[in-house]
Amino acid sequence: ELKVKRYSDLKVPTIQRLMKGYNRYLRPNFNQGPVEIGMSLDIASIDAISEINMDYTATIFLRQRWRDSRLLFPGNESLSLDGRLVSLLWIPDTFIPDSKRSFLHDVTVENRLIRIFSNGTVLYALRITATIACNMDLTKYPMDRQECTLQLESWGYNLQDVVFYWTRGNDSVKGLDTLRLAQYSVESYYTTVSKAVYETGFYPKLVLHFSLRRNVLFFILETYVPSTLLVVLSWVSFWISQSSVPARTCIGVTTVLTMTTLMMGARTSLPNANCFIKAIDVYLGICFTFIFGALLEYACAHFCTMQHQTIVDVQRELLKEFEESNGTTHLANSTSPKKMQKKESTQQETTEQSVTCEGNEATDKKKENGCGLSSVKQMSRRAASMMSVENPNNIDRHARVFFPMVFLLVNIFYWLYYLLF
């Protein structure tokens, strides 16, 4: 008990003697060279990473060490002081240049630590929560990697006054290896020492670089799989009869509207004013194109069916008139509707070509216009015959193979491009 009492009696006057005549407004080694300040970090947590604001919020333990010869005292012990004594000591003016908002925790007291060693070394630790800017490249979202930094600089002291260094290199940063994030995983990190150049001079700067990789499994289950299933659902209409107009139209319109809703929902978590196209936008655009193409395929097939039906009806009417005019059915049995259509067309062409352009100038102009109209009619008939499909059901048969094959090839190219490049 006596030894403990004597030790405590020696400790109290030591603190009083250290503070006596101490000028906190002058840095250590004033006019004798810069002060070397070693730093280390403990990343307690990264609470949120926002793509909208392009920043992240982290809680860190910042530890700074420097040597002040004015604080020497005998012995090999260290003094742990109350955090409120920081106002009596000189401390570095370290700040985070990319910080948007930050605060020092103060429950139950301000989270500061001051420890003075017998050789004059001062350990100053803080617990800080800061929202720090991180410029993100979202062109490969959600298969992207983001490079974020945590920078530490001196506000007022330049390189002639203060020098920063990491106490143990890359080992000066702890906590990133065991950090668990919602959407990201920390791939790697490293530290660098550089200098900040401003108009007022050169200032010390420490930078922590860390790489974040987004976990794509969540987006596969939430966006990629539903959009792919919607594309497959739109192909069901290829196996439905073309006469079932409400069924095929309902499938096409429903899938288009559902895909539009899915595209709008995928963009709510991202900034609206984006100047680049993201990977998820490309995939959703591809799926929307295939779904809309399936709807257009039915429109084309239905149009060809109606056109083919009209041609068949016209052929039947011509055949009926021909039978009534000749009074026999032998020619109708031996001649196909296509041959009858060809004969009728050749008869019309010969009668139109037999028109002669004779007479005075006025009649010549009228007959020339008549000849021009007949040529336009002939060209329109030829174009209609070229655009007509003999069997409109073949459109659905070809679509059953064409759409899945093209969609598979586009998917292979898409995933190879965004995963490997």
Tab-separated table of C-alpha atoms in Angstrom:
chain	number	residue	atom	x	y	z
A	1	GLU	CA	0.000	0.000	0.000
A	2	LEU	CA	2.855	2.342	0.750
A	3	LYS	CA	4.472	1.674	-2.665
A	4	VAL	CA	1.203	2.333	-4.484
A	5	LYS	CA	0.726	5.587	-2.563
A	6	ARG	CA	4.239	6.771	-3.330
A	7	TYR	CA	3.786	5.908	-7.049
A	8	SER	CA	0.520	7.847	-7.213
A	9	ASP	CA	2.147	10.797	-5.420
A	10	LEU	CA	4.879	10.846	-8.077
A	11	LYS	CA	2.373	10.611	-10.918
A	12	VAL	CA	0.277	13.662	-10.050
A	13	PRO	CA	3.147	16.195	-9.954
A	14	THR	CA	4.485	14.660	-13.223
A	15	ILE	CA	1.315	15.709	-15.094
A	16	GLN	CA	1.409	19.139	-13.493
A	17	ARG	CA	5.051	19.546	-14.426
A	18	LEU	CA	4.438	18.483	-18.002
A	19	MET	CA	1.679	21.037	-18.447
A	20	LYS	CA	3.642	23.823	-16.793
A	21	GLY	CA	4.974	26.211	-19.413
A	22	TYR	CA	3.606	24.085	-22.282
A	23	ASN	CA	2.474	26.132	-25.310
A	24	ARG	CA	-0.119	24.213	-27.289
A	25	TYR	CA	-0.091	26.747	-30.108
A	26	LEU	CA	3.434	25.788	-31.176
A	27	ARG	CA	4.039	22.459	-32.870
A	28	PRO	CA	6.808	20.130	-31.650
A	29	ASN	CA	10.274	20.680	-33.173
A	30	PHE	CA	9.383	24.240	-33.960
A	31	ASN	CA	12.108	25.646	-36.282
A	32	GLN	CA	13.869	22.268	-36.106
A	33	GLY	CA	12.279	20.319	-38.948
A	34	PRO	CA	8.889	18.732	-39.612
A	35	VAL	CA	6.985	16.568	-37.175
A	36	GLU	CA	6.598	12.960	-38.263
A	37	ILE	CA	3.093	11.682	-37.590
A	38	GLY	CA	2.328	7.985	-37.953
A	39	MET	CA	-1.235	6.874	-38.556
A	40	SER	CA	-3.231	3.670	-38.410
A	41	LEU	CA	-6.883	2.847	-39.000
A	42	ASP	CA	-9.420	0.360	-37.731
A	43	ILE	CA	-12.510	0.116	-39.964
A	44	ALA	CA	-15.304	-0.702	-37.547
A	45	SER	CA	-18.081	-0.767	-40.161
A	46	ILE	CA	-19.195	0.486	-43.543
A	47	ASP	CA	-22.856	1.166	-42.922
A	48	ALA	CA	-24.133	2.204	-46.349
A	49	ILE	CA	-22.875	2.477	-49.915
A	50	SER	CA	-25.134	4.717	-51.976
A	51	GLU	CA	-25.080	4.651	-55.778
A	52	ILE	CA	-27.511	7.587	-55.887
A	53	ASN	CA	-25.274	9.934	-53.889
A	54	MET	CA	-22.052	8.116	-54.859
A	55	ASP	CA	-20.679	7.897	-51.342
A	56	TYR	CA	-20.235	5.496	-48.450
A	57	THR	CA	-20.592	5.876	-44.685
A	58	ALA	CA	-17.882	4.363	-42.476
A	59	THR	CA	-17.075	4.302	-38.792
A	60	ILE	CA	-13.321	4.321	-38.190
A	61	PHE	CA	-10.872	4.420	-35.299
A	62	LEU	CA	-8.142	6.874	-36.276
A	63	ARG	CA	-4.887	6.649	-34.321
A	64	GLN	CA	-2.103	9.221	-34.647
A	65	ARG	CA	1.368	9.071	-33.101
A	66	TRP	CA	4.011	11.746	-32.910
A	67	ARG	CA	6.867	12.717	-30.637
A	68	ASP	CA	6.878	15.885	-28.564
A	69	SER	CA	10.151	16.468	-26.707
A	70	ARG	CA	8.408	18.849	-24.315
A	71	LEU	CA	6.513	15.914	-22.784
A	72	LEU	CA	9.499	13.810	-21.646
A	73	PHE	CA	9.387	12.370	-18.151
A	74	PRO	CA	11.508	9.789	-16.308
A	75	GLY	CA	10.610	6.130	-16.140
A	76	ASN	CA	9.223	3.580	-18.573
A	77	GLU	CA	5.560	4.108	-17.837
A	78	SER	CA	2.853	5.757	-19.927
A	79	LEU	CA	0.196	8.201	-18.862
A	80	SER	CA	-3.431	7.732	-20.005
A	81	LEU	CA	-5.121	11.098	-19.746
A	82	ASP	CA	-8.722	12.178	-19.868
A	83	GLY	CA	-9.935	13.050	-23.344
A	84	ARG	CA	-10.853	16.530	-22.198
A	85	LEU	CA	-7.153	17.317	-21.739
A	86	VAL	CA	-6.806	17.422	-25.533
A	87	SER	CA	-7.469	21.158	-25.325
A	88	LEU	CA	-4.182	21.534	-23.387
A	89	LEU	CA	-1.972	19.748	-25.944
A	90	TRP	CA	-0.878	20.376	-29.503
A	91	ILE	CA	-2.605	17.964	-31.889
A	92	PRO	CA	-2.391	17.590	-35.675
A	93	ASP	CA	-5.035	19.251	-37.846
A	94	THR	CA	-5.858	16.080	-39.757
A	95	PHE	CA	-9.033	16.077	-41.853
A	96	ILE	CA	-10.768	13.940	-44.513
A	97	PRO	CA	-10.939	15.988	-47.744
A	98	ASP	CA	-13.650	13.866	-49.425
A	99	SER	CA	-15.920	13.849	-46.394
A	100	LYS	CA	-19.449	15.180	-46.891
A	101	ARG	CA	-20.599	14.773	-43.303
A	102	SER	CA	-18.748	13.546	-40.240
A	103	PHE	CA	-19.033	13.619	-36.484
A	104	LEU	CA	-17.137	12.509	-33.402
A	105	HIS	CA	-18.971	10.094	-31.121
A	106	ASP	CA	-19.696	11.563	-27.707
A	107	VAL	CA	-21.571	8.859	-25.746
A	108	THR	CA	-21.054	8.787	-22.863
A	109	VAL	CA	-18.152	11.178	-23.313
A	110	GLU	CA	-16.257	12.245	-26.404
A	111	ASN	CA	-14.533	9.171	-27.795
A	112	ARG	CA	-10.962	10.460	-27.540
A	113	LEU	CA	-7.876	8.805	-26.209
A	114	ILE	CA	-4.685	10.566	-25.078
A	115	ARG	CA	-1.692	8.544	-23.974
A	116	ILE	CA	1.763	10.015	-23.302
A	117	PHE	CA	4.859	7.807	-23.143
A	118	SER	CA	8.015	8.571	-21.236
A	119	ASN	CA	10.022	9.261	-24.413
A	120	GLY	CA	7.603	12.026	-25.400
A	121	THR	CA	5.515	9.955	-27.830
A	122	VAL	CA	1.851	10.958	-27.892
A	123	LEU	CA	-0.927	8.586	-28.965
A	124	TYR	CA	-4.117	10.334	-30.007
A	125	ALA	CA	-7.105	8.139	-31.002
A	126	LEU	CA	-10.554	9.139	-32.257
A	127	ARG	CA	-13.768	7.359	-33.161
A	128	ILE	CA	-15.276	9.023	-36.219
A	129	THR	CA	-18.257	8.334	-38.470
A	130	ALA	CA	-17.965	10.002	-41.857
A	131	THR	CA	-19.844	9.979	-45.153
A	132	ILE	CA	-17.137	9.991	-47.815
A	133	ALA	CA	-17.505	10.570	-51.550
A	134	CYS	CA	-16.660	7.723	-53.924
A	135	ASN	CA	-16.843	8.290	-57.679
A	136	MET	CA	-18.444	5.172	-59.126
A	137	ASP	CA	-18.458	3.806	-62.652
A	138	LEU	CA	-21.819	2.066	-63.072
A	139	THR	CA	-21.495	1.009	-66.720
A	140	LYS	CA	-21.222	-2.650	-65.644
A	141	TYR	CA	-23.821	-2.469	-62.868
A	142	PRO	CA	-24.609	-4.912	-61.245
A	143	MET	CA	-21.434	-6.773	-62.285
A	144	ASP	CA	-19.227	-3.843	-61.385
A	145	ARG	CA	-16.165	-3.275	-59.230
A	146	GLN	CA	-15.762	0.023	-57.429
A	147	GLU	CA	-12.503	1.620	-56.310
A	148	CYS	CA	-13.036	3.827	-53.257
A	149	THR	CA	-10.527	5.762	-51.198
A	150	LEU	CA	-10.152	7.182	-47.715
A	151	GLN	CA	-7.821	10.184	-47.714
A	152	LEU	CA	-6.183	11.900	-44.760
A	153	GLU	CA	-4.563	15.319	-45.150
A	154	SER	CA	-3.250	18.164	-43.020
A	155	TRP	CA	-5.356	21.290	-43.161
A	156	GLY	CA	-2.873	24.033	-42.284
A	157	TYR	CA	0.580	22.482	-41.877
A	158	ASN	CA	2.477	21.885	-45.114
A	159	LEU	CA	5.277	19.422	-45.785
A	160	GLN	CA	7.814	21.719	-44.146
A	161	ASP	CA	5.921	21.417	-40.856
A	162	VAL	CA	4.323	17.965	-40.838
A	163	VAL	CA	5.071	14.620	-42.517
A	164	PHE	CA	2.521	11.778	-42.548
A	165	TYR	CA	3.375	8.080	-42.774
A	166	TRP	CA	1.635	4.753	-42.190
A	167	THR	CA	2.955	3.127	-39.052
A	168	ARG	CA	3.058	-0.429	-40.476
A	169	GLY	CA	2.360	-0.037	-44.200
A	170	ASN	CA	-0.631	-2.061	-45.378
A	171	ASP	CA	-0.885	-3.622	-41.918
A	172	SER	CA	-1.792	-0.207	-40.564
A	173	VAL	CA	-5.374	-0.839	-41.708
A	174	LYS	CA	-7.443	-3.384	-39.807
A	175	GLY	CA	-11.009	-4.539	-40.103
A	176	LEU	CA	-11.464	-4.692	-43.887
A	177	ASP	CA	-10.643	-8.406	-44.011
A	178	THR	CA	-13.471	-9.329	-41.660
A	179	LEU	CA	-15.959	-6.737	-42.908
A	180	ARG	CA	-19.355	-8.030	-44.073
A	181	LEU	CA	-21.402	-5.841	-46.388
A	182	ALA	CA	-24.922	-6.245	-47.803
A	183	GLN	CA	-24.193	-6.004	-51.526
A	184	TYR	CA	-20.411	-5.890	-51.696
A	185	SER	CA	-17.369	-7.868	-50.727
A	186	VAL	CA	-13.935	-6.328	-50.180
A	187	GLU	CA	-11.550	-7.789	-52.750
A	188	SER	CA	-8.311	-5.998	-51.891
A	189	TYR	CA	-6.876	-2.876	-50.298
A	190	TYR	CA	-3.545	-1.080	-50.078
A	191	THR	CA	-2.112	2.148	-48.686
A	192	THR	CA	-0.114	4.911	-50.361
A	193	VAL	CA	1.735	8.034	-49.260
A	194	SER	CA	1.531	11.103	-51.445
A	195	LYS	CA	1.163	14.849	-51.271
A	196	ALA	CA	-1.742	17.183	-51.894
A	197	VAL	CA	-1.044	20.135	-54.167
A	198	TYR	CA	-3.012	23.316	-53.594
A	199	GLU	CA	-2.506	26.945	-54.408
A	200	THR	CA	-1.213	27.548	-50.885
A	201	GLY	CA	1.465	24.842	-51.056
A	202	PHE	CA	2.169	21.123	-50.714
A	203	TYR	CA	0.535	19.193	-47.890
A	204	PRO	CA	1.039	15.635	-46.560
A	205	LYS	CA	-1.485	13.045	-47.679
A	206	LEU	CA	-2.229	9.406	-46.841
A	207	VAL	CA	-4.596	7.346	-48.973
A	208	LEU	CA	-6.299	4.026	-48.305
A	209	HIS	CA	-7.452	2.335	-51.533
A	210	PHE	CA	-9.943	-0.528	-51.321
A	211	SER	CA	-11.761	-2.429	-54.063
A	212	LEU	CA	-15.396	-3.476	-53.695
A	213	ARG	CA	-17.066	-6.140	-55.816
A	214	ARG	CA	-20.843	-6.254	-55.995
A	215	ASN	CA	-22.616	-9.534	-55.254
A	216	VAL	CA	-24.620	-10.227	-58.407
A	217	LEU	CA	-26.685	-13.156	-57.056
A	218	PHE	CA	-29.323	-10.853	-55.596
A	219	PHE	CA	-29.838	-9.111	-58.944
A	220	ILE	CA	-29.966	-12.418	-60.803
A	221	LEU	CA	-32.850	-13.575	-58.624
A	222	GLU	CA	-34.631	-10.228	-58.572
A	223	THR	CA	-34.219	-8.945	-62.139
A	224	TYR	CA	-32.461	-11.276	-64.567
A	225	VAL	CA	-34.509	-14.418	-63.906
A	226	PRO	CA	-37.947	-12.687	-64.007
A	227	SER	CA	-37.093	-10.816	-67.216
A	228	THR	CA	-35.859	-14.031	-68.858
A	229	LEU	CA	-39.031	-15.863	-67.844
A	230	LEU	CA	-41.125	-13.061	-69.330
A	231	VAL	CA	-39.328	-13.500	-72.639
A	232	VAL	CA	-40.002	-17.253	-72.542
A	233	LEU	CA	-43.646	-16.538	-71.672
A	234	SER	CA	-43.999	-14.367	-74.769
A	235	TRP	CA	-42.979	-17.381	-76.900
A	236	VAL	CA	-46.052	-19.319	-75.736
A	237	SER	CA	-48.105	-17.395	-78.291
A	238	PHE	CA	-46.226	-19.173	-81.102
A	239	TRP	CA	-47.987	-22.435	-80.138
A	240	ILE	CA	-51.466	-20.875	-79.991
A	241	SER	CA	-53.638	-20.888	-83.065
A	242	GLN	CA	-53.710	-17.689	-85.064
A	243	SER	CA	-57.501	-17.702	-84.945
A	244	SER	CA	-57.336	-17.210	-81.146
A	245	VAL	CA	-56.897	-13.466	-81.410
A	246	PRO	CA	-57.813	-12.557	-77.757
A	247	ALA	CA	-55.451	-15.176	-76.285
A	248	ARG	CA	-52.405	-14.189	-78.325
A	249	THR	CA	-53.056	-10.466	-77.958
A	250	CYS	CA	-53.520	-10.811	-74.192
A	251	ILE	CA	-50.189	-12.634	-73.794
A	252	GLY	CA	-48.323	-10.067	-75.882
A	253	VAL	CA	-49.750	-6.992	-74.179
A	254	THR	CA	-49.424	-8.468	-70.669
A	255	THR	CA	-45.766	-9.376	-71.127
A	256	VAL	CA	-44.952	-5.937	-72.572
A	257	LEU	CA	-46.598	-4.130	-69.646
A	258	THR	CA	-44.984	-6.423	-67.065
A	259	MET	CA	-41.575	-5.900	-68.635
A	260	THR	CA	-42.081	-2.138	-68.561
A	261	THR	CA	-42.910	-2.294	-64.844
A	262	LEU	CA	-39.834	-4.417	-64.186
A	263	MET	CA	-37.618	-1.918	-66.022
A	264	MET	CA	-38.997	0.985	-64.006
A	265	GLY	CA	-38.499	-0.881	-60.731
A	266	ALA	CA	-34.883	-1.717	-61.550
A	267	ARG	CA	-34.048	1.969	-61.941
A	268	THR	CA	-35.479	3.219	-58.651
A	269	SER	CA	-32.291	2.438	-56.698
A	270	LEU	CA	-30.053	4.282	-59.148
A	271	PRO	CA	-29.601	7.946	-60.012
A	272	ASN	CA	-32.115	9.147	-62.580
A	273	ALA	CA	-29.780	11.594	-64.299
A	274	ASN	CA	-27.249	9.036	-65.474
A	275	CYS	CA	-25.034	9.827	-68.423
A	276	PHE	CA	-24.172	6.197	-69.091
A	277	ILE	CA	-26.045	3.009	-69.877
A	278	LYS	CA	-25.700	0.243	-67.306
A	279	ALA	CA	-25.397	-3.469	-67.965
A	280	ILE	CA	-28.773	-4.178	-66.402
A	281	ASP	CA	-30.363	-1.580	-68.699
A	282	VAL	CA	-28.872	-3.350	-71.707
A	283	TYR	CA	-30.270	-6.717	-70.623
A	284	LEU	CA	-33.714	-5.329	-69.844
A	285	GLY	CA	-33.702	-3.572	-73.211
A	286	ILE	CA	-32.846	-6.850	-74.946
A	287	CYS	CA	-35.673	-8.660	-73.159
A	288	PHE	CA	-38.130	-5.881	-73.985
A	289	THR	CA	-37.103	-6.041	-77.645
A	290	PHE	CA	-37.736	-9.797	-77.825
A	291	ILE	CA	-41.101	-9.470	-76.077
A	292	PHE	CA	-42.193	-6.648	-78.356
A	293	GLY	CA	-40.890	-8.622	-81.351
A	294	ALA	CA	-43.085	-11.574	-80.387
A	295	LEU	CA	-46.102	-9.247	-80.369
A	296	LEU	CA	-45.167	-7.868	-83.778
A	297	GLU	CA	-44.696	-11.421	-85.072
A	298	TYR	CA	-48.331	-12.195	-84.346
A	299	ALA	CA	-49.413	-8.972	-86.028
A	300	CYS	CA	-47.496	-9.933	-89.182
A	301	ALA	CA	-48.748	-13.520	-89.104
A	302	HIS	CA	-52.343	-12.402	-88.627
A	303	PHE	CA	-52.053	-9.897	-91.475
A	304	CYS	CA	-50.644	-12.544	-93.833
A	305	THR	CA	-53.412	-14.934	-92.822
A	306	MET	CA	-56.104	-12.382	-93.587
A	307	GLN	CA	-54.459	-11.502	-96.890
A	308	HIS	CA	-54.200	-15.160	-97.848
A	309	GLN	CA	-57.851	-15.688	-96.938
A	310	THR	CA	-58.873	-12.722	-99.088
A	311	ILE	CA	-56.954	-14.093	-102.100
A	312	VAL	CA	-58.635	-17.493	-101.676
A	313	ASP	CA	-62.080	-15.875	-101.515
A	314	VAL	CA	-61.384	-13.833	-104.669
A	315	GLN	CA	-60.240	-16.958	-106.508
A	316	ARG	CA	-63.429	-18.776	-105.539
A	317	GLU	CA	-65.592	-15.908	-106.783
A	318	LEU	CA	-63.704	-15.768	-110.109
A	319	LEU	CA	-64.061	-19.534	-110.491
A	320	LYS	CA	-67.771	-19.331	-109.791
A	321	GLU	CA	-68.275	-16.549	-112.369
A	322	PHE	CA	-66.291	-18.505	-114.936
A	323	GLU	CA	-68.409	-21.601	-114.370
A	324	GLU	CA	-71.617	-19.628	-114.686
A	325	SER	CA	-70.436	-17.979	-117.930
A	326	ASN	CA	-69.368	-21.270	-119.611
A	327	GLY	CA	-72.063	-23.465	-118.108
A	328	THR	CA	-69.669	-26.372	-117.557
A	329	THR	CA	-67.735	-27.694	-114.587
A	330	HIS	CA	-65.141	-29.725	-116.457
A	331	LEU	CA	-62.662	-26.870	-116.604
A	332	ALA	CA	-63.152	-26.086	-112.948
A	333	ASN	CA	-62.231	-29.629	-111.962
A	334	SER	CA	-59.132	-29.754	-114.125
A	335	THR	CA	-57.818	-26.291	-113.405
A	336	SER	CA	-56.474	-25.181	-110.057
A	337	PRO	CA	-57.370	-21.769	-108.538
A	338	LYS	CA	-53.814	-20.574	-109.065
A	339	LYS	CA	-53.988	-21.273	-112.801
A	340	MET	CA	-57.346	-19.517	-113.017
A	341	GLN	CA	-55.847	-16.502	-111.242
A	342	LYS	CA	-52.951	-16.490	-113.711
A	343	LYS	CA	-55.329	-16.704	-116.684
A	344	GLU	CA	-57.498	-13.910	-115.350
A	345	SER	CA	-54.430	-11.765	-114.744
A	346	THR	CA	-53.065	-12.446	-118.242
A	347	GLN	CA	-56.458	-11.598	-119.762
A	348	GLN	CA	-56.534	-8.329	-117.841
A	349	GLU	CA	-52.959	-7.516	-118.855
A	350	THR	CA	-53.715	-8.178	-122.567
A	351	THR	CA	-56.844	-6.029	-122.471
A	352	GLU	CA	-54.981	-3.203	-120.738
A	353	GLN	CA	-52.057	-3.407	-123.157
A	354	SER	CA	-54.442	-3.384	-126.177
A	355	VAL	CA	-55.376	0.212	-125.449
A	356	THR	CA	-53.846	2.447	-128.137
A	357	CYS	CA	-52.877	6.032	-127.571
A	358	GLU	CA	-54.273	7.819	-130.640
A	359	GLY	CA	-56.280	10.951	-131.366
A	360	ASN	CA	-55.735	14.598	-130.711
A	361	GLU	CA	-53.416	16.111	-128.061
A	362	ALA	CA	-55.988	16.198	-125.275
A	363	THR	CA	-56.961	12.600	-125.737
A	364	ASP	CA	-53.281	11.628	-125.969
A	365	LYS	CA	-52.623	13.117	-122.545
A	366	LYS	CA	-55.605	11.326	-121.033
A	367	LYS	CA	-54.569	8.011	-122.578
A	368	GLU	CA	-50.976	8.497	-121.410
A	369	ASN	CA	-52.277	8.979	-117.874
A	370	GLY	CA	-54.381	5.842	-118.301
A	371	CYS	CA	-51.349	3.902	-119.426
A	372	GLY	CA	-49.384	5.200	-116.399
A	373	LEU	CA	-52.157	4.138	-114.017
A	374	SER	CA	-52.276	0.687	-115.563
A	375	SER	CA	-48.519	0.293	-115.103
A	376	VAL	CA	-48.810	1.391	-111.452
A	377	LYS	CA	-51.573	-1.169	-110.906
A	378	GLN	CA	-49.437	-3.876	-112.453
A	379	MET	CA	-46.478	-2.994	-110.209
A	380	SER	CA	-48.706	-2.952	-107.114
A	381	ARG	CA	-50.110	-6.377	-108.002
A	382	ARG	CA	-46.612	-7.782	-108.466
A	383	ALA	CA	-45.449	-6.304	-105.154
A	384	ALA	CA	-48.495	-7.761	-103.392
A	385	SER	CA	-47.821	-11.168	-104.899
A	386	MET	CA	-44.183	-10.996	-103.752
A	387	MET	CA	-45.144	-9.955	-100.185
A	388	SER	CA	-47.856	-12.553	-99.846
A	389	VAL	CA	-47.062	-15.772	-98.001
A	390	GLU	CA	-48.360	-19.043	-99.375
A	391	ASN	CA	-48.762	-20.601	-95.911
A	392	PRO	CA	-48.929	-18.072	-93.011
A	393	ASN	CA	-48.649	-20.888	-90.468
A	394	ASN	CA	-44.973	-21.223	-91.409
A	395	ILE	CA	-44.316	-17.860	-89.730
A	396	ASP	CA	-45.112	-19.342	-86.305
A	397	ARG	CA	-43.120	-22.487	-87.089
A	398	HIS	CA	-40.024	-20.468	-87.964
A	399	ALA	CA	-40.507	-18.155	-84.963
A	400	ARG	CA	-40.495	-21.144	-82.570
A	401	VAL	CA	-36.880	-21.795	-83.568
A	402	PHE	CA	-35.652	-18.334	-84.518
A	403	PHE	CA	-36.543	-16.458	-81.312
A	404	PRO	CA	-35.003	-18.945	-78.798
A	405	MET	CA	-31.823	-19.378	-80.856
A	406	VAL	CA	-31.223	-15.650	-81.245
A	407	PHE	CA	-32.016	-14.995	-77.568
A	408	LEU	CA	-29.541	-17.704	-76.514
A	409	LEU	CA	-26.797	-16.248	-78.713
A	410	VAL	CA	-27.408	-12.746	-77.387
A	411	ASN	CA	-27.230	-14.016	-73.795
A	412	ILE	CA	-23.919	-15.786	-74.423
A	413	PHE	CA	-22.406	-12.656	-75.932
A	414	TYR	CA	-23.830	-10.464	-73.134
A	415	TRP	CA	-22.482	-12.493	-70.220
A	416	LEU	CA	-19.091	-13.081	-71.839
A	417	TYR	CA	-18.674	-9.376	-72.511
A	418	TYR	CA	-19.625	-8.100	-69.050
A	419	LEU	CA	-17.942	-10.855	-67.033
A	420	LEU	CA	-14.647	-11.123	-68.912
A	421	PHE	CA	-14.036	-7.597	-70.182
